[in-house]
């Protein structure tokens, strides 16, 4: 059987079952709401696979499940988490009649299956958010002084604005910060002191302003939200407080997500609203981008594209594309970089500067 973990919570909902389930599946569903939960529940909590052989002699399995399994002729259990990165989206419980049904090879195969299924669940949730006509926007206020970004902003008397985040599955959440009214080097040093900060790098330092790249693990508020598939739309940290704006699909259980965060950190949901998402056609995207690009930038991008400059291996060099436009290679590269920046800014909707 397959159970899905409700987003933001620990409860499991049975989504599918196959084979001769008999009475065992009924007893498993009963135990999910009981005081003594089945091994599959613990697998969701720990993210670690477990094998129980023989099933009837293991006291960690609820007695009603053991009795039903005995009556159905089941003697082995393999429970595999459905994972994506550090997130556990659910569990698959495989029961077998043989006492020693699961070898190391079979266990490895099912673990791979669990990772594939977890990826599919995560992709489906992200797809729901992308395709939804409306989104739920949560504004969360953080007062957790132990949270790295709150602490660094307070300790260095700076304001930290999150310009963008890049989730990486098992790897740390990459967070790009704009520093205002403070030294980027000093903020990076303060962040380095936190064991929940994996890496820091100063990208730009202009005295009292600049930008930093920070790697955050899932024990941080932003890392926790990202690991649960929540989109971080905006965030600001200053004077011992943080304000985080998140976006979710209306289908998600917003209350559970909020509860999971507030239980773990000194945080409070201060606003919730559902709003329609503006639909933007491909033609509208091209029109907006065309308005932002200069004539030279658009010509450079278009010529380089059709001349296979962006292919690997390249069909044309920068000098050859520049010659076609009657400009030098370095001038072409300048126009390409400026045009690519505008293209990426429009695509990612960063709201960054709009340089000519």
JSON list of C-alpha atoms in Angstrom, two decimals, residues 146-337:
[
{"chain": "A", "resi": 146, "resn": "UNK", "atom": "CA", "xyz": [18.40, 31.89, 16.81]},
{"chain": "A", "resi": 147, "resn": "UNK", "atom": "CA", "xyz": [17.43, 31.85, 13.13]},
{"chain": "A", "resi": 148, "resn": "UNK", "atom": "CA", "xyz": [20.62, 32.79, 11.23]},
{"chain": "A", "resi": 149, "resn": "UNK", "atom": "CA", "xyz": [19.19, 35.57, 9.06]},
{"chain": "A", "resi": 150, "resn": "UNK", "atom": "CA", "xyz": [17.34, 37.21, 11.97]},
{"chain": "A", "resi": 151, "resn": "UNK", "atom": "CA", "xyz": [20.44, 37.02, 14.16]},
{"chain": "A", "resi": 152, "resn": "UNK", "atom": "CA", "xyz": [22.86, 38.32, 11.51]},
{"chain": "A", "resi": 153, "resn": "UNK", "atom": "CA", "xyz": [20.59, 41.26, 10.62]},
{"chain": "A", "resi": 154, "resn": "UNK", "atom": "CA", "xyz": [20.27, 42.21, 14.29]},
{"chain": "A", "resi": 155, "resn": "UNK", "atom": "CA", "xyz": [23.91, 41.66, 15.22]},
{"chain": "A", "resi": 156, "resn": "UNK", "atom": "CA", "xyz": [25.21, 43.76, 12.32]},
{"chain": "A", "resi": 157, "resn": "UNK", "atom": "CA", "xyz": [22.36, 46.31, 12.42]},
{"chain": "A", "resi": 158, "resn": "UNK", "atom": "CA", "xyz": [21.58, 45.64, 8.76]},
{"chain": "A", "resi": 159, "resn": "UNK", "atom": "CA", "xyz": [18.56, 44.89, 6.62]},
{"chain": "A", "resi": 160, "resn": "UNK", "atom": "CA", "xyz": [18.63, 41.66, 4.62]},
{"chain": "A", "resi": 161, "resn": "UNK", "atom": "CA", "xyz": [16.30, 41.27, 1.65]},
{"chain": "A", "resi": 162, "resn": "UNK", "atom": "CA", "xyz": [15.96, 37.90, -0.04]},
{"chain": "A", "resi": 163, "resn": "UNK", "atom": "CA", "xyz": [16.37, 38.48, -3.77]},
{"chain": "A", "resi": 164, "resn": "UNK", "atom": "CA", "xyz": [15.85, 34.84, -4.72]},
{"chain": "A", "resi": 165, "resn": "UNK", "atom": "CA", "xyz": [16.22, 31.24, -3.57]},
{"chain": "A", "resi": 166, "resn": "UNK", "atom": "CA", "xyz": [17.28, 28.06, -5.36]},
{"chain": "A", "resi": 167, "resn": "UNK", "atom": "CA", "xyz": [16.15, 24.74, -3.80]},
{"chain": "A", "resi": 168, "resn": "UNK", "atom": "CA", "xyz": [18.56, 21.88, -4.49]},
{"chain": "A", "resi": 169, "resn": "UNK", "atom": "CA", "xyz": [16.95, 18.74, -3.12]},
{"chain": "A", "resi": 170, "resn": "UNK", "atom": "CA", "xyz": [19.43, 17.08, -0.75]},
{"chain": "A", "resi": 171, "resn": "UNK", "atom": "CA", "xyz": [21.82, 20.03, -0.96]},
{"chain": "A", "resi": 172, "resn": "UNK", "atom": "CA", "xyz": [21.45, 23.31, 0.97]},
{"chain": "A", "resi": 173, "resn": "UNK", "atom": "CA", "xyz": [18.93, 25.96, -0.05]},
{"chain": "A", "resi": 174, "resn": "UNK", "atom": "CA", "xyz": [20.85, 28.67, -1.90]},
{"chain": "A", "resi": 175, "resn": "UNK", "atom": "CA", "xyz": [19.61, 32.07, -0.74]},
{"chain": "A", "resi": 176, "resn": "UNK", "atom": "CA", "xyz": [20.65, 35.33, -2.40]},
{"chain": "A", "resi": 177, "resn": "UNK", "atom": "CA", "xyz": [20.56, 38.35, -0.10]},
{"chain": "A", "resi": 178, "resn": "UNK", "atom": "CA", "xyz": [20.72, 42.07, -0.73]},
{"chain": "A", "resi": 179, "resn": "UNK", "atom": "CA", "xyz": [22.39, 43.81, 2.23]},
{"chain": "A", "resi": 180, "resn": "UNK", "atom": "CA", "xyz": [21.32, 47.35, 3.11]},
{"chain": "A", "resi": 181, "resn": "UNK", "atom": "CA", "xyz": [22.73, 49.66, 5.80]},
{"chain": "A", "resi": 182, "resn": "UNK", "atom": "CA", "xyz": [25.46, 47.22, 6.72]},
{"chain": "A", "resi": 183, "resn": "UNK", "atom": "CA", "xyz": [28.72, 45.67, 5.61]},
{"chain": "A", "resi": 184, "resn": "UNK", "atom": "CA", "xyz": [28.25, 42.53, 3.48]},
{"chain": "A", "resi": 185, "resn": "UNK", "atom": "CA", "xyz": [31.55, 41.15, 4.81]},
{"chain": "A", "resi": 186, "resn": "UNK", "atom": "CA", "xyz": [30.42, 41.66, 8.40]},
{"chain": "A", "resi": 187, "resn": "UNK", "atom": "CA", "xyz": [27.05, 40.02, 7.71]},
{"chain": "A", "resi": 188, "resn": "UNK", "atom": "CA", "xyz": [28.77, 37.06, 6.03]},
{"chain": "A", "resi": 189, "resn": "UNK", "atom": "CA", "xyz": [31.08, 36.66, 9.04]},
{"chain": "A", "resi": 190, "resn": "UNK", "atom": "CA", "xyz": [28.08, 36.65, 11.38]},
{"chain": "A", "resi": 191, "resn": "UNK", "atom": "CA", "xyz": [26.33, 34.01, 9.27]},
{"chain": "A", "resi": 192, "resn": "UNK", "atom": "CA", "xyz": [29.47, 31.85, 9.26]},
{"chain": "A", "resi": 193, "resn": "UNK", "atom": "CA", "xyz": [29.12, 31.50, 13.04]},
{"chain": "A", "resi": 194, "resn": "UNK", "atom": "CA", "xyz": [25.86, 29.51, 12.67]},
{"chain": "A", "resi": 195, "resn": "UNK", "atom": "CA", "xyz": [26.03, 25.74, 12.37]},
{"chain": "A", "resi": 196, "resn": "UNK", "atom": "CA", "xyz": [22.83, 25.79, 10.27]},
{"chain": "A", "resi": 197, "resn": "UNK", "atom": "CA", "xyz": [24.59, 27.90, 7.63]},
{"chain": "A", "resi": 198, "resn": "UNK", "atom": "CA", "xyz": [26.47, 25.65, 5.23]},
{"chain": "A", "resi": 199, "resn": "UNK", "atom": "CA", "xyz": [28.24, 28.30, 3.14]},
{"chain": "A", "resi": 200, "resn": "UNK", "atom": "CA", "xyz": [28.56, 32.04, 2.59]},
{"chain": "A", "resi": 201, "resn": "UNK", "atom": "CA", "xyz": [30.03, 34.05, -0.25]},
{"chain": "A", "resi": 202, "resn": "UNK", "atom": "CA", "xyz": [30.11, 37.81, -0.75]},
{"chain": "A", "resi": 203, "resn": "UNK", "atom": "CA", "xyz": [29.06, 38.55, -4.32]},
{"chain": "A", "resi": 204, "resn": "UNK", "atom": "CA", "xyz": [29.23, 42.34, -4.21]},
{"chain": "A", "resi": 205, "resn": "UNK", "atom": "CA", "xyz": [30.53, 44.73, -1.52]},
{"chain": "A", "resi": 206, "resn": "UNK", "atom": "CA", "xyz": [29.89, 48.45, -1.90]},
{"chain": "A", "resi": 207, "resn": "UNK", "atom": "CA", "xyz": [30.53, 49.53, 1.67]},
{"chain": "A", "resi": 208, "resn": "UNK", "atom": "CA", "xyz": [27.09, 49.81, 3.29]},
{"chain": "A", "resi": 209, "resn": "UNK", "atom": "CA", "xyz": [25.33, 47.72, 0.68]},
{"chain": "A", "resi": 210, "resn": "UNK", "atom": "CA", "xyz": [25.99, 44.62, -1.39]},
{"chain": "A", "resi": 211, "resn": "UNK", "atom": "CA", "xyz": [24.91, 41.05, -2.00]},
{"chain": "A", "resi": 212, "resn": "UNK", "atom": "CA", "xyz": [25.64, 37.65, -0.45]},
{"chain": "A", "resi": 213, "resn": "UNK", "atom": "CA", "xyz": [25.06, 34.01, -1.37]},
{"chain": "A", "resi": 214, "resn": "UNK", "atom": "CA", "xyz": [24.15, 31.84, 1.62]},
{"chain": "A", "resi": 215, "resn": "UNK", "atom": "CA", "xyz": [23.60, 28.08, 1.84]},
{"chain": "A", "resi": 216, "resn": "UNK", "atom": "CA", "xyz": [20.96, 27.21, 4.46]},
{"chain": "A", "resi": 217, "resn": "UNK", "atom": "CA", "xyz": [20.12, 23.73, 5.73]},
{"chain": "A", "resi": 218, "resn": "UNK", "atom": "CA", "xyz": [16.55, 22.60, 6.38]},
{"chain": "A", "resi": 219, "resn": "UNK", "atom": "CA", "xyz": [16.83, 23.39, 10.11]},
{"chain": "A", "resi": 220, "resn": "UNK", "atom": "CA", "xyz": [16.42, 27.08, 9.24]},
{"chain": "A", "resi": 221, "resn": "UNK", "atom": "CA", "xyz": [12.94, 28.59, 8.70]},
{"chain": "A", "resi": 222, "resn": "UNK", "atom": "CA", "xyz": [13.50, 29.22, 4.98]},
{"chain": "A", "resi": 223, "resn": "UNK", "atom": "CA", "xyz": [15.14, 25.83, 4.51]},
{"chain": "A", "resi": 224, "resn": "UNK", "atom": "CA", "xyz": [12.24, 24.16, 6.33]},
{"chain": "A", "resi": 225, "resn": "UNK", "atom": "CA", "xyz": [9.66, 25.87, 4.12]},
{"chain": "A", "resi": 226, "resn": "UNK", "atom": "CA", "xyz": [11.53, 25.08, 0.91]},
{"chain": "A", "resi": 227, "resn": "UNK", "atom": "CA", "xyz": [12.02, 21.43, 1.89]},
{"chain": "A", "resi": 228, "resn": "UNK", "atom": "CA", "xyz": [8.22, 21.12, 2.17]},
{"chain": "A", "resi": 229, "resn": "UNK", "atom": "CA", "xyz": [7.70, 22.45, -1.35]},
{"chain": "A", "resi": 230, "resn": "UNK", "atom": "CA", "xyz": [6.58, 25.94, -0.31]},
{"chain": "A", "resi": 231, "resn": "UNK", "atom": "CA", "xyz": [7.46, 28.79, -2.70]},
{"chain": "A", "resi": 232, "resn": "UNK", "atom": "CA", "xyz": [9.24, 31.69, -0.99]},
{"chain": "A", "resi": 233, "resn": "UNK", "atom": "CA", "xyz": [8.06, 34.80, -2.82]},
{"chain": "A", "resi": 234, "resn": "UNK", "atom": "CA", "xyz": [9.68, 37.49, -0.65]},
{"chain": "A", "resi": 235, "resn": "UNK", "atom": "CA", "xyz": [11.51, 37.84, 2.66]},
{"chain": "A", "resi": 236, "resn": "UNK", "atom": "CA", "xyz": [13.12, 40.60, 4.71]},
{"chain": "A", "resi": 237, "resn": "UNK", "atom": "CA", "xyz": [15.06, 40.47, 7.98]},
{"chain": "A", "resi": 238, "resn": "UNK", "atom": "CA", "xyz": [15.84, 43.47, 10.21]},
{"chain": "A", "resi": 239, "resn": "UNK", "atom": "CA", "xyz": [15.91, 44.44, 13.90]},
{"chain": "A", "resi": 240, "resn": "UNK", "atom": "CA", "xyz": [15.41, 40.94, 15.28]},
{"chain": "A", "resi": 241, "resn": "UNK", "atom": "CA", "xyz": [12.43, 40.15, 13.07]},
{"chain": "A", "resi": 242, "resn": "UNK", "atom": "CA", "xyz": [11.79, 38.58, 9.73]},
{"chain": "A", "resi": 243, "resn": "UNK", "atom": "CA", "xyz": [8.86, 38.80, 7.34]},
{"chain": "A", "resi": 244, "resn": "UNK", "atom": "CA", "xyz": [8.42, 35.95, 4.87]},
{"chain": "A", "resi": 245, "resn": "UNK", "atom": "CA", "xyz": [5.80, 35.84, 2.12]},
{"chain": "A", "resi": 246, "resn": "UNK", "atom": "CA", "xyz": [5.06, 32.38, 0.75]},
{"chain": "A", "resi": 247, "resn": "UNK", "atom": "CA", "xyz": [2.84, 31.07, -2.04]},
{"chain": "A", "resi": 248, "resn": "UNK", "atom": "CA", "xyz": [0.93, 27.78, -2.10]},
{"chain": "A", "resi": 249, "resn": "UNK", "atom": "CA", "xyz": [-1.64, 26.05, -4.22]},
{"chain": "A", "resi": 250, "resn": "UNK", "atom": "CA", "xyz": [-5.20, 26.35, -2.83]},
{"chain": "A", "resi": 251, "resn": "UNK", "atom": "CA", "xyz": [-5.27, 22.54, -2.75]},
{"chain": "A", "resi": 252, "resn": "UNK", "atom": "CA", "xyz": [-2.59, 22.38, -0.05]},
{"chain": "A", "resi": 253, "resn": "UNK", "atom": "CA", "xyz": [-3.42, 22.19, 3.65]},
{"chain": "A", "resi": 254, "resn": "UNK", "atom": "CA", "xyz": [-2.37, 25.70, 4.68]},
{"chain": "A", "resi": 255, "resn": "UNK", "atom": "CA", "xyz": [-3.18, 25.17, 8.35]},
{"chain": "A", "resi": 256, "resn": "UNK", "atom": "CA", "xyz": [-0.88, 22.19, 8.63]},
{"chain": "A", "resi": 257, "resn": "UNK", "atom": "CA", "xyz": [2.00, 24.05, 6.98]},
{"chain": "A", "resi": 258, "resn": "UNK", "atom": "CA", "xyz": [1.56, 27.00, 9.33]},
{"chain": "A", "resi": 259, "resn": "UNK", "atom": "CA", "xyz": [1.33, 24.72, 12.37]},
{"chain": "A", "resi": 260, "resn": "UNK", "atom": "CA", "xyz": [4.47, 22.80, 11.38]},
{"chain": "A", "resi": 261, "resn": "UNK", "atom": "CA", "xyz": [6.43, 26.07, 11.16]},
{"chain": "A", "resi": 262, "resn": "UNK", "atom": "CA", "xyz": [5.10, 27.73, 14.31]},
{"chain": "A", "resi": 263, "resn": "UNK", "atom": "CA", "xyz": [5.71, 24.59, 16.38]},
{"chain": "A", "resi": 264, "resn": "UNK", "atom": "CA", "xyz": [9.35, 24.58, 15.37]},
{"chain": "A", "resi": 265, "resn": "UNK", "atom": "CA", "xyz": [10.20, 28.27, 15.42]},
{"chain": "A", "resi": 266, "resn": "UNK", "atom": "CA", "xyz": [9.10, 31.49, 17.11]},
{"chain": "A", "resi": 267, "resn": "UNK", "atom": "CA", "xyz": [6.87, 32.43, 14.21]},
{"chain": "A", "resi": 268, "resn": "UNK", "atom": "CA", "xyz": [3.33, 33.63, 13.56]},
{"chain": "A", "resi": 269, "resn": "UNK", "atom": "CA", "xyz": [1.12, 33.78, 10.47]},
{"chain": "A", "resi": 270, "resn": "UNK", "atom": "CA", "xyz": [0.01, 37.42, 10.35]},
{"chain": "A", "resi": 271, "resn": "UNK", "atom": "CA", "xyz": [-1.84, 37.42, 7.03]},
{"chain": "A", "resi": 272, "resn": "UNK", "atom": "CA", "xyz": [-3.46, 35.00, 4.63]},
{"chain": "A", "resi": 273, "resn": "UNK", "atom": "CA", "xyz": [-5.14, 35.83, 1.38]},
{"chain": "A", "resi": 274, "resn": "UNK", "atom": "CA", "xyz": [-6.15, 34.05, -1.79]},
{"chain": "A", "resi": 275, "resn": "UNK", "atom": "CA", "xyz": [-5.65, 35.95, -4.97]},
{"chain": "A", "resi": 276, "resn": "UNK", "atom": "CA", "xyz": [-6.09, 35.32, -8.66]},
{"chain": "A", "resi": 277, "resn": "UNK", "atom": "CA", "xyz": [-2.96, 34.66, -10.62]},
{"chain": "A", "resi": 278, "resn": "UNK", "atom": "CA", "xyz": [-2.52, 36.85, -13.66]},
{"chain": "A", "resi": 279, "resn": "UNK", "atom": "CA", "xyz": [-2.29, 34.73, -16.79]},
{"chain": "A", "resi": 280, "resn": "UNK", "atom": "CA", "xyz": [0.47, 35.81, -19.15]},
{"chain": "A", "resi": 281, "resn": "UNK", "atom": "CA", "xyz": [0.54, 34.50, -22.70]},
{"chain": "A", "resi": 282, "resn": "UNK", "atom": "CA", "xyz": [3.74, 33.70, -24.58]},
{"chain": "A", "resi": 283, "resn": "UNK", "atom": "CA", "xyz": [3.04, 36.62, -26.91]},
{"chain": "A", "resi": 284, "resn": "UNK", "atom": "CA", "xyz": [2.66, 39.01, -23.98]},
{"chain": "A", "resi": 285, "resn": "UNK", "atom": "CA", "xyz": [5.98, 37.77, -22.59]},
{"chain": "A", "resi": 286, "resn": "UNK", "atom": "CA", "xyz": [7.68, 38.42, -25.94]},
{"chain": "A", "resi": 287, "resn": "UNK", "atom": "CA", "xyz": [6.11, 41.86, -26.23]},
{"chain": "A", "resi": 288, "resn": "UNK", "atom": "CA", "xyz": [7.22, 42.87, -22.72]},
{"chain": "A", "resi": 289, "resn": "UNK", "atom": "CA", "xyz": [10.73, 41.60, -23.35]},
{"chain": "A", "resi": 290, "resn": "UNK", "atom": "CA", "xyz": [10.93, 43.37, -26.70]},
{"chain": "A", "resi": 291, "resn": "UNK", "atom": "CA", "xyz": [10.08, 46.65, -24.97]},
{"chain": "A", "resi": 292, "resn": "UNK", "atom": "CA", "xyz": [12.93, 46.16, -22.50]},
{"chain": "A", "resi": 293, "resn": "UNK", "atom": "CA", "xyz": [15.59, 45.18, -25.05]},
{"chain": "A", "resi": 294, "resn": "UNK", "atom": "CA", "xyz": [17.40, 47.82, -27.08]},
{"chain": "A", "resi": 295, "resn": "UNK", "atom": "CA", "xyz": [17.55, 47.32, -30.83]},
{"chain": "A", "resi": 296, "resn": "UNK", "atom": "CA", "xyz": [21.20, 46.29, -30.61]},
{"chain": "A", "resi": 297, "resn": "UNK", "atom": "CA", "xyz": [20.54, 43.79, -27.82]},
{"chain": "A", "resi": 298, "resn": "UNK", "atom": "CA", "xyz": [17.68, 42.13, -29.69]},
{"chain": "A", "resi": 299, "resn": "UNK", "atom": "CA", "xyz": [19.69, 41.97, -32.93]},
{"chain": "A", "resi": 300, "resn": "UNK", "atom": "CA", "xyz": [22.66, 40.45, -31.09]},
{"chain": "A", "resi": 301, "resn": "UNK", "atom": "CA", "xyz": [20.54, 37.81, -29.38]},
{"chain": "A", "resi": 302, "resn": "UNK", "atom": "CA", "xyz": [18.58, 36.93, -32.51]},
{"chain": "A", "resi": 303, "resn": "UNK", "atom": "CA", "xyz": [21.68, 36.71, -34.73]},
{"chain": "A", "resi": 304, "resn": "UNK", "atom": "CA", "xyz": [23.63, 34.65, -32.17]},
{"chain": "A", "resi": 305, "resn": "UNK", "atom": "CA", "xyz": [20.67, 32.27, -31.76]},
{"chain": "A", "resi": 306, "resn": "UNK", "atom": "CA", "xyz": [20.19, 31.58, -35.47]},
{"chain": "A", "resi": 307, "resn": "UNK", "atom": "CA", "xyz": [23.96, 31.36, -36.01]},
{"chain": "A", "resi": 308, "resn": "UNK", "atom": "CA", "xyz": [24.07, 28.54, -33.42]},
{"chain": "A", "resi": 309, "resn": "UNK", "atom": "CA", "xyz": [26.30, 30.56, -31.09]},
{"chain": "A", "resi": 310, "resn": "UNK", "atom": "CA", "xyz": [24.52, 29.07, -28.06]},
{"chain": "A", "resi": 311, "resn": "UNK", "atom": "CA", "xyz": [24.85, 25.47, -29.26]},
{"chain": "A", "resi": 312, "resn": "UNK", "atom": "CA", "xyz": [27.47, 23.07, -27.95]},
{"chain": "A", "resi": 313, "resn": "UNK", "atom": "CA", "xyz": [29.75, 22.89, -29.84]},
{"chain": "A", "resi": 314, "resn": "UNK", "atom": "CA", "xyz": [29.15, 26.36, -31.17]},
{"chain": "A", "resi": 315, "resn": "UNK", "atom": "CA", "xyz": [28.26, 26.79, -34.81]},
{"chain": "A", "resi": 316, "resn": "UNK", "atom": "CA", "xyz": [29.69, 30.33, -34.85]},
{"chain": "A", "resi": 317, "resn": "UNK", "atom": "CA", "xyz": [32.25, 32.22, -32.77]},
{"chain": "A", "resi": 318, "resn": "UNK", "atom": "CA", "xyz": [31.68, 35.62, -31.18]},
{"chain": "A", "resi": 319, "resn": "UNK", "atom": "CA", "xyz": [33.95, 37.15, -33.83]},
{"chain": "A", "resi": 320, "resn": "UNK", "atom": "CA", "xyz": [31.89, 35.61, -36.64]},
{"chain": "A", "resi": 321, "resn": "UNK", "atom": "CA", "xyz": [28.58, 36.77, -35.19]},
{"chain": "A", "resi": 322, "resn": "UNK", "atom": "CA", "xyz": [30.07, 40.22, -34.55]},
{"chain": "A", "resi": 323, "resn": "UNK", "atom": "CA", "xyz": [31.31, 40.41, -38.13]},
{"chain": "A", "resi": 324, "resn": "UNK", "atom": "CA", "xyz": [27.80, 39.68, -39.39]},
{"chain": "A", "resi": 325, "resn": "UNK", "atom": "CA", "xyz": [26.54, 42.63, -37.33]},
{"chain": "A", "resi": 326, "resn": "UNK", "atom": "CA", "xyz": [29.58, 44.80, -38.21]},
{"chain": "A", "resi": 327, "resn": "UNK", "atom": "CA", "xyz": [30.67, 45.05, -34.57]},
{"chain": "A", "resi": 328, "resn": "UNK", "atom": "CA", "xyz": [33.64, 43.65, -32.65]},
{"chain": "A", "resi": 329, "resn": "UNK", "atom": "CA", "xyz": [33.52, 40.44, -30.63]},
{"chain": "A", "resi": 330, "resn": "UNK", "atom": "CA", "xyz": [33.80, 42.25, -27.24]},
{"chain": "A", "resi": 331, "resn": "UNK", "atom": "CA", "xyz": [30.96, 44.61, -28.23]},
{"chain": "A", "resi": 332, "resn": "UNK", "atom": "CA", "xyz": [28.81, 41.64, -29.19]},
{"chain": "A", "resi": 333, "resn": "UNK", "atom": "CA", "xyz": [29.48, 39.98, -25.81]},
{"chain": "A", "resi": 334, "resn": "UNK", "atom": "CA", "xyz": [28.48, 43.21, -24.05]},
{"chain": "A", "resi": 335, "resn": "UNK", "atom": "CA", "xyz": [25.14, 43.30, -25.90]},
{"chain": "A", "resi": 336, "resn": "UNK", "atom": "CA", "xyz": [24.57, 39.57, -25.31]},
{"chain": "A", "resi": 337, "resn": "UNK", "atom": "CA", "xyz": [25.17, 39.81, -21.56]}
]
